[in-house]
Coordinates of C-alpha atoms in Angstrom, one line a residue:
Chain A
M1 CA 30.5 -34.8 6.0
P2 CA 28.3 -33.7 8.9
L3 CA 25.4 -31.4 8.0
K4 CA 25.7 -29.5 11.2
S5 CA 28.9 -27.6 11.9
S6 CA 29.8 -28.1 15.5
H7 CA 30.1 -24.7 17.1
D8 CA 27.3 -22.4 15.9
G9 CA 24.5 -24.6 14.9
G10 CA 24.8 -23.7 11.2
W11 CA 25.1 -26.1 8.3
N12 CA 28.3 -27.2 6.8
P13 CA 29.3 -24.4 4.4
Y14 CA 30.2 -26.8 1.6
V15 CA 26.8 -28.4 1.8
A16 CA 24.9 -25.1 2.1
G17 CA 27.0 -23.7 -0.7
A18 CA 26.4 -26.7 -3.0
L19 CA 22.6 -26.5 -2.4
S20 CA 22.7 -22.8 -3.3
G21 CA 24.4 -23.8 -6.5
V22 CA 21.4 -26.1 -7.2
V23 CA 19.1 -23.2 -6.6
S24 CA 21.0 -21.1 -9.1
I25 CA 20.8 -23.9 -11.7
L26 CA 17.0 -24.3 -11.2
S27 CA 16.6 -20.5 -11.5
V28 CA 18.4 -20.4 -14.9
W29 CA 16.5 -23.5 -16.0
V30 CA 12.9 -22.7 -14.8
A31 CA 12.9 -18.9 -15.0
G32 CA 15.8 -18.1 -17.3
R33 CA 17.3 -15.8 -14.5
F34 CA 20.9 -15.6 -13.3
L35 CA 21.4 -14.6 -9.7
G36 CA 22.5 -11.1 -9.0
A37 CA 21.9 -8.2 -6.6
S38 CA 23.7 -4.9 -7.4
T39 CA 21.5 -3.8 -10.3
T40 CA 18.6 -3.6 -7.9
F41 CA 20.4 -0.8 -6.0
V42 CA 20.6 1.2 -9.2
R43 CA 16.9 0.6 -10.0
T44 CA 15.9 1.5 -6.4
A45 CA 18.0 4.6 -6.3
G46 CA 16.3 5.6 -9.6
L47 CA 12.8 4.9 -8.1
I48 CA 13.6 7.1 -5.1
E49 CA 15.0 9.9 -7.3
S50 CA 11.9 9.7 -9.5
L51 CA 9.7 10.8 -6.6
F52 CA 11.5 14.1 -6.6
A53 CA 12.8 14.7 -10.1
P54 CA 11.1 12.3 -12.6
E55 CA 12.1 14.3 -15.7
R56 CA 15.7 14.4 -14.8
V57 CA 15.8 10.6 -14.1
A58 CA 14.1 9.9 -17.4
Q59 CA 17.0 11.7 -19.2
M60 CA 19.8 10.0 -17.4
E61 CA 21.8 7.5 -19.5
L62 CA 22.2 4.8 -16.8
F63 CA 18.5 4.9 -15.8
R64 CA 17.6 4.3 -19.5
L65 CA 19.7 1.2 -19.5
E66 CA 18.7 0.0 -16.1
I67 CA 15.1 1.3 -15.9
P68 CA 13.9 2.2 -12.4
Q69 CA 11.3 -0.5 -11.8
I70 CA 10.5 -3.6 -9.7
D71 CA 11.7 -6.6 -11.6
W72 CA 12.8 -10.3 -11.0
Q73 CA 16.0 -9.3 -9.3
W74 CA 14.3 -6.8 -7.1
M75 CA 12.1 -9.5 -5.7
F76 CA 15.0 -11.9 -5.4
V77 CA 16.9 -9.4 -3.2
V78 CA 13.8 -8.9 -1.0
G79 CA 13.5 -12.7 -0.9
I80 CA 17.0 -13.0 0.5
L81 CA 15.9 -10.9 3.5
L82 CA 12.8 -13.1 4.0
G83 CA 14.7 -16.4 3.6
S84 CA 17.3 -15.3 6.1
L85 CA 14.6 -14.2 8.6
L86 CA 12.9 -17.6 8.3
S87 CA 16.1 -19.5 8.7
S88 CA 17.3 -17.5 11.7
L89 CA 14.0 -17.7 13.4
S90 CA 13.8 -21.5 12.8
D91 CA 17.1 -22.2 14.6
G92 CA 17.1 -19.4 17.1
S93 CA 20.1 -17.7 15.6
F94 CA 18.2 -14.4 15.0
R95 CA 19.8 -11.7 17.0
W96 CA 19.0 -7.9 17.0
Q97 CA 22.5 -6.4 16.9
A98 CA 23.8 -3.0 15.8
V99 CA 27.5 -3.6 16.2
P100 CA 29.1 -6.9 15.1
D101 CA 31.2 -8.8 17.7
M102 CA 34.5 -8.6 15.7
W103 CA 34.0 -4.8 15.2
A104 CA 33.2 -4.3 18.9
E105 CA 36.4 -6.1 19.9
K106 CA 38.6 -3.8 17.7
F107 CA 36.7 -0.5 17.7
G108 CA 34.3 -0.5 20.6
S109 CA 30.5 -0.7 20.8
N110 CA 29.6 2.8 19.6
K111 CA 26.7 2.4 17.2
L112 CA 27.3 5.6 15.3
T113 CA 30.9 4.9 14.5
R114 CA 29.9 1.5 13.2
G115 CA 27.0 3.0 11.3
L116 CA 29.0 5.8 9.6
T117 CA 31.7 3.4 8.6
A118 CA 29.1 0.9 7.2
F119 CA 27.4 3.7 5.3
S120 CA 30.7 5.0 3.8
G121 CA 31.7 1.5 2.9
G122 CA 28.4 1.0 1.2
V123 CA 28.8 4.1 -1.0
I124 CA 32.3 3.0 -2.1
A125 CA 31.4 -0.7 -2.5
M126 CA 28.4 0.0 -4.8
F127 CA 30.2 2.6 -6.9
G128 CA 33.0 -0.1 -7.5
A129 CA 30.5 -2.9 -8.0
R130 CA 28.6 -1.0 -10.7
L131 CA 31.9 0.1 -12.4
A132 CA 33.1 -3.4 -12.5
G133 CA 29.8 -4.6 -13.9
G134 CA 28.9 -6.8 -11.0
Chain B
M1 CA 3.8 -11.6 -12.7
S2 CA 5.1 -15.2 -12.5
D3 CA 8.6 -13.7 -13.1
L4 CA 8.3 -11.6 -9.9
L5 CA 7.0 -14.6 -8.0
Y6 CA 10.0 -16.7 -9.2
G7 CA 12.2 -13.9 -8.0
V8 CA 10.9 -13.9 -4.5
I9 CA 10.8 -17.7 -4.2
T10 CA 14.4 -18.0 -5.5
G11 CA 15.5 -15.2 -3.1
I12 CA 13.9 -17.0 -0.1
L13 CA 15.6 -20.2 -0.9
F14 CA 18.9 -18.5 -1.5
G15 CA 18.7 -16.3 1.6
F16 CA 17.7 -19.4 3.7
L17 CA 20.9 -21.2 2.6
L18 CA 23.1 -18.2 3.0
Q19 CA 21.8 -17.9 6.6
K20 CA 22.2 -21.6 7.3
G21 CA 25.8 -21.5 5.9
R22 CA 26.4 -18.6 8.4
V23 CA 28.0 -16.5 5.6
L24 CA 25.9 -13.4 6.1
R25 CA 27.7 -12.2 9.1
Y26 CA 30.2 -9.3 9.3
D27 CA 32.5 -11.5 11.3
K28 CA 32.6 -14.2 8.6
Q29 CA 33.1 -11.7 5.8
L30 CA 35.9 -9.9 7.6
G31 CA 37.2 -13.3 8.8
A32 CA 37.9 -14.2 5.2
L33 CA 39.5 -10.8 4.3
R34 CA 41.8 -11.3 7.4
L35 CA 42.6 -14.9 6.4
K36 CA 41.1 -16.2 9.7
D37 CA 37.9 -18.0 8.6
M38 CA 37.3 -19.1 5.1
T39 CA 33.6 -20.1 5.6
I40 CA 32.4 -17.7 2.9
V41 CA 35.0 -18.8 0.4
K42 CA 34.0 -22.5 1.0
F43 CA 30.3 -21.6 0.4
M44 CA 31.0 -19.5 -2.7
L45 CA 33.3 -21.9 -4.4
S46 CA 31.0 -24.9 -3.7
S47 CA 28.1 -22.9 -5.1
I48 CA 30.1 -21.9 -8.2
M49 CA 31.3 -25.5 -8.8
V50 CA 27.8 -27.0 -8.7
G51 CA 26.3 -24.0 -10.6
M52 CA 28.8 -24.1 -13.5
V53 CA 28.4 -27.9 -14.0
G54 CA 24.6 -27.6 -14.1
V55 CA 24.3 -24.5 -16.2
Y56 CA 26.9 -25.7 -18.8
F57 CA 25.2 -29.1 -18.9
L58 CA 21.8 -27.5 -19.6
S59 CA 23.5 -25.1 -22.1
D60 CA 25.1 -28.1 -24.0
L61 CA 21.6 -29.7 -24.2
G62 CA 20.3 -26.4 -25.6
L63 CA 17.9 -26.0 -22.6
V64 CA 19.3 -22.7 -21.4
K65 CA 21.0 -19.7 -22.8
L66 CA 24.2 -18.4 -21.2
S67 CA 24.3 -14.7 -20.1
I68 CA 27.9 -13.6 -20.8
R69 CA 29.1 -10.4 -19.3
G70 CA 31.5 -8.3 -21.3
I71 CA 35.2 -8.2 -20.1
N72 CA 36.3 -4.7 -19.6
L73 CA 39.8 -4.7 -18.0
G74 CA 39.8 -1.0 -16.9
A75 CA 36.4 -1.2 -15.4
N76 CA 36.8 -4.7 -13.9
I77 CA 40.1 -3.9 -12.2
L78 CA 39.4 -0.4 -11.0
G79 CA 35.8 -1.3 -10.0
G80 CA 37.0 -4.5 -8.2
L81 CA 39.6 -2.6 -6.2
T82 CA 37.1 0.1 -5.3
F83 CA 34.5 -2.6 -4.3
G84 CA 37.1 -4.3 -2.1
I85 CA 37.8 -1.1 -0.1
G86 CA 34.1 -0.5 0.4
W87 CA 33.3 -4.2 1.2
A88 CA 36.1 -4.3 3.9
L89 CA 34.6 -1.2 5.6
L90 CA 31.0 -2.4 5.4
G91 CA 31.5 -6.1 5.9
Y92 CA 28.5 -7.1 3.8
C93 CA 28.1 -7.3 0.0
P94 CA 25.0 -6.0 -1.8
G95 CA 23.0 -9.2 -1.5
T96 CA 24.2 -10.2 2.0
S97 CA 23.4 -6.8 3.5
L98 CA 19.7 -7.7 3.0
G99 CA 20.3 -11.1 4.5
A100 CA 22.1 -9.6 7.5
V101 CA 19.1 -7.5 8.3
G102 CA 17.0 -10.6 7.9
E103 CA 18.9 -12.3 10.8
G104 CA 18.7 -9.1 12.9
R105 CA 22.1 -7.6 12.2
W106 CA 20.6 -4.2 11.5
D107 CA 23.9 -2.4 10.9
G108 CA 23.2 -3.8 7.4
L109 CA 20.6 -1.0 7.0
W110 CA 23.4 1.6 7.1
G111 CA 25.1 -0.3 4.3
I112 CA 22.0 -0.5 2.3
A113 CA 21.5 3.3 2.6
G114 CA 25.1 3.8 1.6
M115 CA 24.8 1.5 -1.4
L116 CA 21.7 3.4 -2.6
V117 CA 23.7 6.6 -2.4
G118 CA 26.7 4.9 -4.2
A119 CA 24.4 3.7 -7.0
A120 CA 23.0 7.3 -7.4
I121 CA 26.5 8.7 -7.5
Y122 CA 27.4 6.1 -10.1
A123 CA 24.4 7.1 -12.2
E124 CA 25.7 10.7 -12.2
A125 CA 29.2 9.6 -13.1
F126 CA 28.1 7.1 -15.7
P127 CA 28.5 9.4 -18.8
V128 CA 32.1 10.3 -17.7
M129 CA 32.9 6.6 -17.1
Q130 CA 31.5 5.7 -20.5
S131 CA 34.0 7.9 -22.2
T132 CA 37.0 7.0 -20.0
V133 CA 37.3 3.8 -17.8
L134 CA 34.7 1.8 -19.7
T135 CA 36.7 2.2 -22.9
W136 CA 40.0 0.8 -21.4
G137 CA 40.7 -2.8 -22.3
N138 CA 37.2 -3.7 -23.6
L139 CA 37.4 -7.3 -24.8
G140 CA 33.7 -7.8 -25.5
R141 CA 31.6 -10.8 -24.4
I142 CA 34.1 -13.6 -24.2
T143 CA 34.4 -16.6 -21.8
L144 CA 37.6 -18.1 -20.3
P145 CA 37.3 -21.2 -22.4
Q146 CA 37.1 -19.0 -25.6
L147 CA 40.1 -16.9 -24.4
L148 CA 42.2 -20.0 -23.7
G149 CA 40.9 -21.9 -26.8
L150 CA 39.9 -24.9 -24.6
N151 CA 36.8 -27.0 -24.3
H152 CA 34.6 -25.6 -21.5
W153 CA 34.5 -28.9 -19.6
L154 CA 38.3 -28.9 -19.4
V155 CA 38.2 -25.5 -17.8
I156 CA 35.4 -26.7 -15.4
I157 CA 37.5 -29.7 -14.4
L158 CA 40.5 -27.5 -13.8
F159 CA 38.4 -25.1 -11.7
I160 CA 37.0 -27.9 -9.6
G161 CA 40.4 -29.5 -9.1
G162 CA 41.8 -26.1 -8.0
S163 CA 38.9 -25.5 -5.6
L164 CA 39.2 -28.9 -4.0
A165 CA 43.0 -28.4 -3.5
L166 CA 42.2 -25.0 -1.9
F167 CA 39.5 -26.6 0.4
R168 CA 42.1 -29.2 1.6
F169 CA 44.5 -26.4 2.3
F170 CA 41.9 -24.4 4.3
E171 CA 41.0 -27.5 6.4
K172 CA 44.7 -28.1 7.1
Q173 CA 45.1 -24.5 8.2
G174 CA 42.0 -24.7 10.4
W175 CA 40.5 -21.8 8.4

């Protein structure tokens, strides 16, 4: 199996995926931490709300279970951004882009249309993710 | 402190591999939903296969403790369907939205803002959810092997077999 996939300079997704599985094993073994991301959005929303209404946040049931603070997963999520930045700069695939190619083909290159749809999708996706427990 | 350091190091490694696998992009995520490009499914299933073997092996040796999420059919199904709608609109999931910004696809920032709002709305709705959806079909913290009454290695082998068959199918289809 070739490490490089031919067209876009990326790695073979089976190889990159399997290596990410090794990272997840090491994380559980060394740090006792399972990979996840969505709880971080709850904690961060709580941190932001605490700036305006700390008493109210302290009384909310969900923020008592998922305390608004910077924890392992919060740092993991920030790390994903840094790792992606390093990787994309190292192979020249970094591209400052507001509208994805596939979106532009179907819906045009208006940044605001894409932005509002992405924002709405984010609201719905996170509500669902938290409800499902993921 | 070392806990936070482990977090950022693990994130950097994971984000690096997500980017090299080219799975962070909107076009790849929508490509999978449209059955045109299964790159992200290849990446995810490969990661899960390796991860499940390693974690269960370490668990059998008593070196790690599994973290079992409760099954809650009402919440899992309704939440999953809701997530799917939002994911298809956004084109990034919670973790990959940060990764997308890392490789310059800054429409991910809109998604991150939306997801913070979605989390805040969920926090408001949580007491209502606790008395309704979260009580529907609550099966507690059980695993698939426990549910099926099978040894976990048999379930792992079946999962790997199924995934490899799926990979073969994807490659035949040119997905």
